[in-house]
Amino acid sequence: MITFAAGPSKVYDALPTYLQDACNEGILSANHRSAKFMNLYQETEQLMREKLHMPEDYKLLFTSSATENWEIITQSIVEKASFHIYSGSFGKKWVTFASHINPATGALKIEANQTIDVPNLEIGEEFDVIGITQNETSNASQVRMEYLEEIREKFPEKLIAVDTTSSMAGIDLKFELADIWYASVQKCFGLPAGLGILILSPKAIEQTQRKGERGRYNSLNFILENAEGYQTHYTPNVLGIYLMNRVLQDIPEIQFIDERLRERMLKLETCIAHSKAFKMLVDNEQARSTTVMGVSGSEEMISAVKKEAEKHGMQLGSGYGPLKPTSFRIANFPAITDAEMDKLIGFLSEY
Amino acid sequence: MITFAAGPSKVYDALPTYLQDACNEGILSANHRSAKFMNLYQETEQLMREKLHMPEDYKLLFTSSATENWEIITQSIVEKASFHIYSGSFGKKWVTFASHINPATGALKIEANQTIDVPNLEIGEEFDVIGITQNETSNASQVRMEYLEEIREKFPEKLIAVDTTSSMAGIDLKFELADIWYASVQKCFGLPAGLGILILSPKAIEQTQRKGERGRYNSLNFILENAEGYQTHYTPNVLGIYLMNRVLQDIPEIQFIDERLRERMLKLETCIAHSKAFKMLVDNEQARSTTVMGVSGSEEMISAVKKEAEKHGMQLGSGYGPLKPTSFRIANFPAITDAEMDKLIGFLSEY
């Protein structure tokens, strides 16, 4: 069964080999305060620069999950309040977690089909961090880099935090355009779940230090102090970090992955555009995700196509939340091979 | 190289097989909201009852680490304040994390060689939770079940929280004697790091619900609500939970593991007792750990024996914190085979 679920999703085909190597290399018992681990961490950070173009002066940190990152940002970085622009369930959850810690948190909800109207966007002095869900897994929408660039130009004094849970390692992110980036490994990294990634710019680190929040197990200053020596604030998922290292070693540079995903998404879009039974959840091309395709249809058709796909050895991702009965989602993640995606497109073109 | 480090430590020899099975069974891509995961969670909880004798009405929860558990307890369970009895570095860290959230946290420090003098122990009305580091990994001391029993009898109205990071799945814990138990999987479970375990009694769950704390990603009420349907509060380390399930399936019932570890520890104790170069860190047998042996000696001897052991393919665990230069530690964890322990004892008997 090939899974097209949007995460946990299909892992890279080389995972069994990586796991075997991990056993042989003693990774399963590796001490997280040892030189072996510190080298692994340092090398992984360097690979993030080489393969994903993370800037030299940005810092890679490990957390338990993207969910935890929501909380860390408000707890340890935000000084006044964060202002969020979102269209879907995960963006909304981020606002909820942030508001719990800081009731002054602000938000602007847009539609999945809408792009951010930056020229008319007003974010006052009372907000020092702008939160953007770059790729909204729930409704398959996306904020393109050009909007981030406009926001960066319009609000140069504010920190920008970007949720790329389901796009990092899939599309070519311009890290310079924001200060805080986070993701999970079970999406575009093609890895098993159990590890969160948090990336900070020098400006974000500076603000964290100035705020000086500490004392919690996930206080960012504590995480950063440990990371200074390539260690972590708790006994981490060492195996997960090793697997991430191996994936980063083996993947091509991100611009090639990005190009491949865009080509495939175009084929998938064309297929859905020609379908009588289905239409795309996001019909505005400018707002449509590159890594997750949302497809809507009648309840009967959605239920039927999911069953039929399973008969053909393919598992479609369910719609999320309120969209569950009337949509399905397809992960266009790099670990899915072109042949697998072609098979799916062939299948869907019958509808 | 056989590692006798006290964690991350040697994993069970069957781990490569479990990992291969995980690949074949689709665990690496398993969705954490799927029936597959929920069954895995439920079965693992049941195995904790069958193999480790966790009571029927106690609940198994998953967190990122024991470190996170320190925080969760104070944040989500403690109503007035917790009072801690500890002798070493990890007990002290627990007090520090608890005090950050609740400055009214109290503590009594005892020596590693000391047992808890329960008849003379006074814990006032201002404390509703008693925290005990049952197995102190840093100085190789232990609080035996009989002391927990005395404390339970003397303070029946208080909740008791027990740190068994390096003893759960190694010794026969009497779960009925306390309400909150936690551990890490990279110690006596013989698993790779990256998963924390938290176990609650009905009384602890009741107090958590009464306190009603929620809104954080690791708020215990949120964790419990998810666990009700065998789900988790974040995308968990599904592979880690699967591996824990496999280990629990394959190990004997805890009383047999307990007996085996005690027999081995006796041999190791006898060996150190006869040594001219070394002595046990904890010479009071009543306070000495069953799962971690601390050995002290001169700086020169400690350094020399560690080097010599490596030449023989064995890695001794370093001493912890201030004890680092003048001690080493030996994990007497179940994943270490009897033959491996015999080899170590043979080696040490030359000193």
XYZ file of C-alpha atoms in Angstrom:
702
model
C 0.000 0.000 0.000
C 1.436 3.381 -1.051
C 0.285 6.117 1.284
C -0.432 9.594 -0.050
C -1.449 10.804 3.413
C -0.058 14.207 4.347
C 1.817 12.986 7.378
C 2.920 10.781 8.895
C 3.570 10.022 5.267
C 5.581 7.786 3.013
C 9.201 7.566 4.162
C 12.158 7.470 1.794
C 12.728 4.011 0.344
C 16.238 3.916 1.809
C 14.951 3.987 5.403
C 15.448 0.239 6.013
C 19.087 0.624 4.974
C 19.574 3.669 7.192
C 18.077 1.779 10.133
C 20.359 -1.177 9.561
C 23.345 1.178 9.417
C 22.170 2.843 12.636
C 22.288 -0.549 14.351
C 25.753 -1.297 13.004
C 27.117 2.130 13.896
C 25.945 1.979 17.510
C 23.510 4.869 17.071
C 20.800 3.125 19.121
C 22.941 3.374 22.259
C 24.784 6.597 21.421
C 25.081 8.983 24.344
C 23.624 12.417 23.661
C 26.496 14.092 25.524
C 29.158 12.228 23.523
C 31.415 13.518 20.757
C 29.647 11.091 18.433
C 26.325 12.840 18.970
C 27.804 16.325 18.863
C 29.431 15.545 15.520
C 26.148 14.177 14.231
C 24.306 17.348 15.266
C 26.957 19.629 13.774
C 27.056 17.692 10.525
C 23.265 17.706 10.271
C 23.215 21.470 10.737
C 25.832 21.817 8.007
C 23.782 19.591 5.702
C 20.768 21.845 6.288
C 22.906 24.647 4.886
C 24.236 22.660 1.940
C 21.047 20.922 0.900
C 18.236 23.229 2.069
C 20.175 26.518 1.884
C 19.730 27.413 5.522
C 21.947 30.506 5.994
C 25.338 30.129 7.674
C 24.324 32.213 10.678
C 20.982 30.486 11.318
C 20.854 27.864 14.062
C 19.236 24.413 13.876
C 17.463 23.191 17.035
C 15.624 19.979 17.862
C 12.304 19.784 19.712
C 9.682 17.100 20.203
C 7.267 18.350 17.546
C 5.905 21.319 15.614
C 3.184 21.513 18.275
C 5.804 22.194 20.906
C 7.361 24.873 18.689
C 4.118 26.879 18.728
C 4.464 27.156 22.457
C 8.204 27.806 22.577
C 7.894 30.810 20.264
C 5.387 32.645 22.454
C 6.979 31.555 25.697
C 10.580 32.391 24.846
C 10.744 34.839 21.912
C 7.659 37.059 21.763
C 8.154 40.216 23.848
C 4.941 42.156 23.180
C 2.623 39.865 21.219
C 2.500 37.925 17.973
C 0.144 38.646 15.089
C -0.922 35.697 12.943
C -2.190 35.481 9.388
C -3.821 32.138 8.733
C -6.503 30.381 6.730
C -6.822 26.885 8.195
C -6.937 24.609 11.220
C -3.228 24.453 11.990
C -2.803 28.214 11.768
C -5.758 28.545 14.111
C -4.283 26.061 16.590
C -1.076 28.069 16.634
C -3.104 31.186 17.551
C -4.864 29.245 20.313
C -1.617 28.022 21.894
C -0.046 31.471 21.596
C -3.118 33.174 23.085
C -3.049 30.879 26.096
C 0.413 32.122 27.053
C -0.119 35.670 25.783
C -3.737 36.883 25.611
C -2.627 39.921 23.571
C -1.982 37.639 20.585
C -3.654 38.975 17.437
C -4.834 37.283 14.248
C -6.225 37.849 10.774
C -8.092 34.975 9.181
C -8.110 34.818 5.405
C -9.748 32.308 3.082
C -7.793 29.363 1.711
C -8.201 30.866 -1.741
C -6.954 34.265 -0.698
C -3.417 35.572 -0.839
C -2.160 38.033 1.764
C -2.952 41.602 0.730
C 0.316 43.033 1.998
C -0.165 46.634 0.771
C -3.300 46.892 2.914
C -1.967 44.833 5.815
C -1.750 46.814 9.047
C 0.123 45.360 12.010
C 0.579 47.800 14.867
C 3.405 48.588 17.246
C 1.856 46.299 19.844
C 3.029 43.263 17.871
C 6.690 42.312 17.589
C 6.337 38.935 15.856
C 4.370 38.041 12.713
C 3.280 34.402 12.477
C 2.570 32.869 9.086
C 1.483 29.341 8.257
C 3.441 29.035 5.041
C 1.952 25.698 4.080
C -1.434 24.954 5.649
C -1.688 21.166 5.649
C -5.392 21.182 6.543
C -6.738 23.044 3.501
C -3.798 22.629 1.089
C -3.087 26.332 0.775
C 0.267 28.079 0.652
C 1.857 31.471 1.216
C 4.387 31.939 -1.551
C 7.853 33.355 -0.937
C 7.008 36.600 -2.733
C 4.423 37.443 -0.054
C 6.943 36.734 2.672
C 9.309 39.065 0.868
C 6.712 41.848 0.754
C 5.962 41.371 4.448
C 9.667 41.445 5.280
C 10.050 44.711 3.410
C 6.997 46.320 4.952
C 7.780 45.297 8.552
C 11.579 45.152 8.741
C 11.657 45.703 12.505
C 9.398 42.741 13.373
C 10.433 39.120 13.667
C 8.729 36.751 11.235
C 7.892 33.178 12.293
C 6.948 30.667 9.626
C 5.235 27.294 9.973
C 6.652 25.054 7.247
C 5.649 21.777 8.874
C 4.661 20.255 5.558
C 6.891 22.157 3.138
C 10.431 22.295 4.568
C 12.689 19.933 2.573
C 10.059 19.974 -0.186
C 10.177 23.497 -1.583
C 12.972 26.030 -1.863
C 12.385 28.221 1.186
C 14.138 31.580 1.300
C 15.232 31.439 4.914
C 16.560 35.006 4.818
C 12.968 36.246 4.547
C 12.112 35.235 8.107
C 13.647 34.650 11.527
C 11.912 31.609 12.933
C 11.212 28.515 10.843
C 9.854 25.242 12.053
C 8.852 21.868 10.677
C 8.241 18.218 11.423
C 10.268 15.394 9.947
C 7.323 13.133 9.061
C 6.300 15.283 6.080
C 8.714 16.422 3.345
C 11.777 14.980 5.080
C 10.302 11.519 4.435
C 11.131 10.308 7.948
C 9.245 8.521 10.724
C 7.493 10.848 13.216
C 9.036 11.877 16.513
C 11.181 14.952 15.965
C 10.502 18.666 15.615
C 12.805 21.169 13.951
C 13.225 24.819 14.911
C 15.505 27.205 13.017
C 16.439 30.661 14.290
C 18.042 33.717 12.698
C 20.632 35.765 14.621
C 17.919 38.386 15.207
C 15.596 35.795 16.750
C 18.407 34.484 18.954
C 19.231 38.025 20.044
C 15.626 38.713 21.011
C 15.429 35.401 22.892
C 18.506 36.313 24.888
C 17.189 39.807 25.566
C 13.871 38.441 26.788
C 15.843 36.095 29.024
C 13.044 33.623 29.686
C 14.332 30.456 31.378
C 13.371 27.786 33.880
C 11.085 25.597 31.760
C 12.451 22.397 30.271
C 11.856 23.873 26.804
C 12.923 27.449 27.576
C 14.638 28.574 24.397
C 17.629 30.084 26.194
C 18.265 26.677 27.772
C 17.886 24.983 24.383
C 20.277 27.515 22.807
C 22.885 27.115 25.550
C 22.900 23.373 24.989
C 22.948 23.815 21.213
C 26.014 26.033 21.495
C 27.982 22.835 22.157
C 25.812 20.735 19.807
C 23.877 19.191 22.641
C 20.178 19.187 23.460
C 18.033 20.220 26.425
C 16.751 16.677 26.989
C 17.648 13.172 25.882
C 16.586 13.529 22.265
C 15.464 11.116 19.597
C 19.061 10.398 18.559
C 17.948 7.814 16.012
C 15.589 10.358 14.439
C 18.411 12.882 14.136
C 20.655 10.232 12.589
C 17.968 9.353 10.036
C 17.494 13.025 9.201
C 21.240 13.291 8.667
C 21.190 10.342 6.275
C 18.245 11.705 4.304
C 19.939 15.101 3.989
C 23.112 13.427 2.760
C 21.269 11.533 0.062
C 18.795 14.074 -1.294
C 19.708 16.495 -4.077
C 19.899 20.214 -3.382
C 16.506 21.712 -2.636
C 16.088 23.594 -5.934
C 16.016 20.260 -7.772
C 13.486 18.759 -5.359
C 11.414 21.933 -5.636
C 11.434 21.761 -9.431
C 10.441 18.095 -9.435
C 7.554 18.681 -7.014
C 6.263 21.610 -9.066
C 6.311 19.577 -12.265
C 4.431 16.754 -10.600
C 1.934 19.110 -8.999
C 1.219 20.622 -12.409
C 0.359 17.169 -13.757
C -1.868 16.499 -10.768
C -3.580 19.883 -11.128
C -4.200 19.235 -14.802
C -5.709 15.872 -13.958
C -8.081 17.328 -11.349
C -8.945 20.276 -13.610
C -10.165 17.795 -16.229
C -12.117 15.710 -13.720
C -15.917 15.756 -13.775
C -16.241 14.456 -10.216
C -13.670 16.548 -8.395
C -12.308 20.030 -8.104
C -9.373 21.553 -6.319
C -9.988 22.838 -2.791
C -7.890 25.889 -3.607
C -8.642 27.202 -7.077
C -6.475 30.291 -6.814
C -3.153 29.089 -8.157
C -1.303 31.783 -6.190
C -2.610 30.370 -2.911
C -2.351 26.668 -3.717
C 0.157 24.462 -1.953
C 2.970 22.796 -3.877
C 3.290 19.892 -1.451
C -0.299 19.067 -0.524
C -3.202 18.876 -2.981
C -6.707 19.185 -1.574
C -9.486 17.725 -3.699
C -13.177 18.254 -3.024
C -16.229 16.391 -4.228
C -19.553 15.035 -3.050
C -19.558 12.887 0.067
C -20.445 9.833 -2.009
C -17.672 10.382 -4.535
C -15.040 11.070 -1.872
C -15.958 7.926 -0.001
C -16.048 5.879 -3.219
C -12.730 7.075 -4.631
C -10.935 6.396 -1.347
C -12.226 2.831 -1.307
C -11.414 2.261 -4.947
C -7.903 3.677 -4.497
C -7.267 1.212 -1.671
C -8.203 -1.620 -4.005
C -5.450 -0.334 -6.281
C -2.939 -0.298 -3.417
C -3.090 3.447 -2.797
C -4.175 5.244 0.333
C -5.478 8.782 -0.152
C -5.182 11.212 2.750
C -8.458 12.137 4.417
C -9.720 15.684 4.468
C -9.024 17.541 7.694
C -11.542 18.557 10.334
C -14.754 20.005 8.862
C -13.501 19.207 5.353
C -13.183 15.501 6.123
C -16.357 14.141 4.461
C -16.133 16.270 1.315
C -12.454 16.176 0.459
C -9.314 14.112 0.302
C -5.688 15.193 0.311
C -2.679 14.023 -1.643
C 0.816 14.547 -0.308
C 3.184 15.573 -3.079
C 6.163 14.855 -0.852
C 9.621 14.072 -2.226
C 9.763 10.523 -0.810
C 6.887 9.583 -3.106
C 8.451 8.444 -6.366
C 7.464 9.823 -9.757
C 6.191 6.378 -10.736
C 3.933 6.280 -7.674
C 2.560 9.724 -8.431
C 2.010 8.770 -12.085
C 0.088 5.718 -10.960
C -2.143 7.879 -8.792
C -2.694 10.421 -11.564
C -3.575 7.615 -13.958
C -6.091 6.308 -11.455
C -7.649 9.719 -10.760
C -7.921 10.583 -14.449
C -10.704 7.996 -14.700
C -12.947 10.260 -12.612
C 32.219 -2.404 21.983
C 29.782 -3.328 24.775
C 28.547 -0.234 26.564
C 27.885 -0.313 30.300
C 26.909 3.365 30.288
C 23.812 4.161 32.327
C 21.854 5.559 29.429
C 21.513 5.863 26.578
C 22.632 2.315 27.163
C 22.893 -1.029 25.467
C 19.700 -1.873 23.573
C 18.204 -5.354 23.425
C 19.940 -7.555 20.872
C 16.666 -8.050 18.995
C 16.419 -4.353 18.058
C 17.644 -4.829 14.459
C 14.905 -7.416 13.947
C 12.252 -5.162 15.472
C 13.362 -2.311 13.211
C 13.174 -4.505 10.140
C 9.684 -5.613 11.161
C 8.697 -1.975 11.697
C 9.664 -1.258 8.089
C 7.727 -4.247 6.791
C 4.646 -3.469 8.872
C 4.406 0.141 7.702
C 5.101 1.540 11.174
C 7.413 4.249 9.813
C 4.494 5.916 8.019
C 1.729 4.960 10.458
C -0.686 7.767 11.208
C -0.966 8.594 14.910
C -4.728 9.098 14.592
C -5.254 5.726 12.898
C -6.732 2.522 14.314
C -3.329 0.934 13.802
C -1.708 3.369 16.220
C -4.566 3.250 18.709
C -4.320 -0.541 18.823
C -0.574 -0.301 19.312
C -1.014 2.109 22.232
C -3.735 0.009 23.841
C -1.737 -3.188 23.466
C 1.377 -1.539 24.888
C -0.592 -0.367 27.916
C -1.903 -3.898 28.399
C 1.626 -5.293 28.138
C 2.734 -2.868 30.864
C 0.131 -4.547 33.058
C 1.069 -8.096 32.093
C 4.833 -7.759 32.134
C 5.548 -4.928 34.590
C 2.450 -5.376 36.789
C 1.111 -1.891 36.250
C -2.337 -1.956 37.931
C -5.450 -2.263 35.772
C -6.703 1.196 36.695
C -3.400 3.023 36.117
C -2.970 4.887 32.831
C 0.073 4.825 30.538
C 0.987 8.125 28.841
C 3.744 9.085 26.422
C 5.851 12.244 26.655
C 9.101 13.409 25.087
C 11.350 12.587 28.049
C 11.651 12.208 31.813
C 12.817 15.839 31.855
C 9.472 16.925 30.477
C 7.687 14.822 33.097
C 9.282 16.849 35.909
C 7.580 19.898 34.528
C 4.227 18.299 33.744
C 3.807 17.087 37.329
C 4.160 20.537 38.873
C 2.296 22.294 36.100
C -0.701 19.975 35.908
C -1.014 17.892 39.098
C 0.420 19.728 42.112
C -2.240 21.880 43.789
C -0.380 23.279 46.808
C 3.273 22.294 46.452
C 5.451 19.218 46.140
C 7.986 18.074 48.727
C 11.026 16.183 47.444
C 13.383 13.746 49.121
C 16.554 13.323 47.095
C 20.250 12.585 47.326
C 21.708 13.273 43.879
C 21.862 15.445 40.783
C 18.689 14.249 39.066
C 16.598 14.608 42.204
C 17.987 18.106 42.569
C 17.159 18.991 38.957
C 13.599 17.851 39.540
C 13.374 20.246 42.523
C 14.770 23.065 40.371
C 12.218 22.568 37.580
C 9.382 22.236 40.088
C 10.489 25.350 42.000
C 10.509 27.411 38.818
C 6.805 26.771 38.305
C 5.932 26.660 42.001
C 8.301 28.541 44.350
C 6.637 26.874 47.359
C 8.268 23.565 46.396
C 10.050 21.985 49.376
C 12.922 19.523 49.615
C 14.973 17.379 51.964
C 18.432 16.369 50.800
C 19.832 13.144 52.190
C 23.175 11.479 51.549
C 23.526 8.772 48.917
C 24.321 6.338 51.716
C 21.300 7.289 53.761
C 17.873 5.698 53.714
C 14.764 7.781 54.329
C 14.017 8.016 58.047
C 10.271 7.772 57.633
C 9.319 7.691 61.349
C 10.950 11.103 61.789
C 9.883 12.488 58.414
C 7.612 15.514 58.725
C 5.796 16.813 55.665
C 3.242 19.506 56.432
C -0.232 20.304 55.182
C 1.229 22.802 52.730
C 2.455 19.945 50.546
C 0.085 17.713 48.586
C 2.621 15.744 46.532
C 5.725 13.863 47.700
C 8.451 13.461 45.074
C 10.951 10.631 45.374
C 13.834 9.754 43.085
C 13.539 6.007 43.445
C 16.690 5.252 41.501
C 19.218 8.092 41.415
C 21.272 7.458 38.280
C 23.915 10.037 39.202
C 25.139 8.486 42.465
C 23.831 4.921 42.070
C 21.563 5.049 45.101
C 18.075 3.649 45.479
C 14.949 4.030 47.581
C 13.651 0.536 48.234
C 9.978 -0.354 47.987
C 9.690 -0.812 51.760
C 10.414 2.899 52.293
C 7.794 3.829 49.725
C 5.394 1.610 51.616
C 6.150 3.344 54.925
C 5.694 6.754 53.295
C 2.415 5.656 51.747
C 1.153 4.536 55.143
C 2.275 7.661 56.945
C 0.899 10.120 54.358
C -2.137 8.385 52.849
C -3.772 11.651 51.787
C -0.831 12.895 49.701
C 0.015 11.912 46.143
C 3.379 10.214 45.694
C 5.421 10.800 42.527
C 8.336 8.507 41.776
C 11.231 8.964 39.367
C 12.140 5.508 38.067
C 13.979 6.719 34.981
C 16.666 4.086 35.353
C 14.787 1.318 37.166
C 11.386 0.822 35.502
C 11.429 -2.452 33.512
C 14.466 -3.489 35.547
C 13.143 -4.022 39.064
C 9.761 -5.118 40.366
C 8.108 -1.808 41.208
C 5.023 -1.893 43.420
C 2.959 0.602 41.470
C 0.188 0.585 44.083
C 2.550 2.366 46.492
C 2.499 5.602 44.490
C 0.363 7.634 42.100
C 2.750 9.063 39.553
C 5.550 7.011 38.012
C 7.814 8.043 35.207
C 10.740 6.690 33.237
C 12.752 6.887 30.050
C 13.025 4.080 27.540
C 16.797 4.314 26.989
C 17.597 2.723 30.355
C 16.052 -0.551 31.589
C 13.707 -0.870 28.615
C 16.795 -1.384 26.446
C 15.507 0.945 23.726
C 16.931 3.856 21.740
C 16.329 7.293 23.332
C 13.454 9.543 22.352
C 10.424 8.642 24.440
C 9.265 9.425 27.971
C 6.777 7.384 29.971
C 4.324 8.729 32.542
C 1.991 6.482 34.536
C -0.889 7.802 36.644
C -3.105 6.280 39.328
C -6.846 7.054 39.405
C -6.165 9.406 42.331
C -3.565 11.337 40.311
C -5.942 11.561 37.351
C -8.708 12.796 39.637
C -6.500 15.522 41.078
C -5.371 16.546 37.574
C -8.982 16.916 36.495
C -9.866 18.836 39.645
C -6.964 21.222 39.142
C -8.179 21.695 35.573
C -4.956 23.121 34.168
C -5.027 23.290 30.362
C -3.827 25.341 27.419
C -0.186 24.235 27.201
C 0.805 21.659 24.608
C 1.761 19.305 27.453
C -1.112 20.152 29.814
C -1.928 16.841 31.446
C -5.687 17.203 30.983
C -5.079 17.543 27.244
C -2.770 14.521 27.286
C -5.375 12.518 29.238
C -8.217 13.486 26.900
C -6.202 12.253 23.944
C -5.150 9.109 25.812
C -8.791 8.302 26.520
C -9.033 7.260 22.860
C -5.454 5.912 22.769
C -4.130 8.953 20.993
C -1.447 11.461 21.938
C -1.265 15.235 22.368
C 1.298 15.625 19.569
C 2.681 13.545 16.728
C 4.610 11.067 18.844
C 7.614 8.868 18.251
C 5.444 6.079 16.812
C 8.480 3.945 16.024
C 9.669 4.279 19.627
C 6.281 3.140 20.920
C 6.309 0.196 18.513
C 9.783 -0.826 19.710
C 8.653 -0.565 23.331
C 5.709 -2.799 22.480
C 8.022 -5.399 20.951
C 10.392 -5.350 23.912
C 7.489 -5.767 26.336
C 6.189 -8.702 24.320
C 9.532 -10.466 24.425
C 10.741 -9.890 27.968
C 9.798 -12.210 30.829
C 7.582 -10.975 33.647
C 9.307 -8.373 35.788
C 9.867 -10.591 38.852
C 12.195 -12.779 36.784
C 14.118 -9.797 35.417
C 14.321 -8.374 38.933
C 15.713 -11.642 40.297
C 18.294 -11.890 37.531
C 19.484 -8.303 38.050
C 19.801 -8.825 41.809
C 21.867 -11.971 41.352
C 24.172 -10.200 38.931
C 24.471 -7.144 41.155
C 25.494 -9.380 44.045
C 28.333 -10.796 41.947
C 29.409 -7.310 40.946
C 29.243 -6.090 44.555
C 31.343 -9.032 45.689
C 33.889 -8.250 43.005
C 34.184 -4.575 44.017
C 34.216 -5.479 47.719
C 37.315 -7.592 47.077
C 39.023 -4.923 44.980
C 42.056 -3.086 46.346
C 41.719 -0.183 43.928
C 38.008 0.515 44.101
C 35.113 0.793 46.461
C 31.395 1.167 46.035
C 30.040 4.709 45.925
C 27.150 3.602 48.124
C 28.324 1.296 50.888
C 24.981 1.076 52.669
C 23.371 -1.927 51.043
C 19.895 -0.621 51.903
C 20.501 2.510 49.839
C 22.380 0.954 46.936
C 20.834 0.767 43.485
C 20.060 -2.576 41.871
C 20.371 -1.256 38.323
C 23.328 1.125 38.487
C 26.604 0.426 40.310
C 28.766 3.399 41.216
C 32.441 2.676 41.780
C 34.898 5.164 43.229
C 38.671 5.266 43.181
C 41.584 7.622 42.698
C 41.552 9.840 39.622
C 44.477 7.903 38.170
C 42.864 4.508 38.692
C 39.498 5.613 37.310
C 41.124 7.014 34.208
C 43.312 3.928 33.783
C 40.561 1.341 34.229
C 38.306 3.103 31.719
C 41.073 3.055 29.115
C 41.969 -0.548 29.813
C 38.308 -1.603 29.627
C 38.018 -0.015 26.185
C 40.971 -2.103 25.030
C 38.925 -5.128 26.096
C 35.906 -3.916 24.112
C 33.975 -2.570 27.091
C 32.887 0.975 27.738
C 32.360 1.921 31.387
C 29.930 4.716 32.178
C 31.519 7.926 33.426
C 30.790 9.298 36.856
C 28.199 12.063 36.896
C 28.795 15.746 37.582
C 31.165 16.364 40.500
C 31.787 12.609 40.790
C 33.072 12.362 37.226
C 36.858 12.238 37.834
C 36.733 9.892 40.823
C 34.126 7.341 39.820
C 32.678 5.254 37.050
C 29.243 3.694 36.717
C 28.086 0.327 35.474
C 24.562 -0.153 34.180
C 23.131 -3.449 35.344
C 20.319 -3.171 32.822
C 18.414 -6.189 31.512
C 19.541 -5.777 27.885
C 23.100 -6.498 28.992
C 23.535 -10.258 28.790
C 24.827 -12.366 31.658
C 27.871 -13.271 29.560
C 28.666 -9.591 29.027
C 28.347 -8.862 32.736
C 30.518 -11.880 33.574
C 33.159 -10.605 31.191
C 33.142 -7.233 32.932
C 33.306 -8.797 36.386
C 36.221 -10.964 35.264
C 37.994 -7.865 34.017
C 37.339 -5.829 37.172
C 38.421 -8.647 39.474
C 42.005 -8.008 38.336
C 41.963 -4.675 40.191
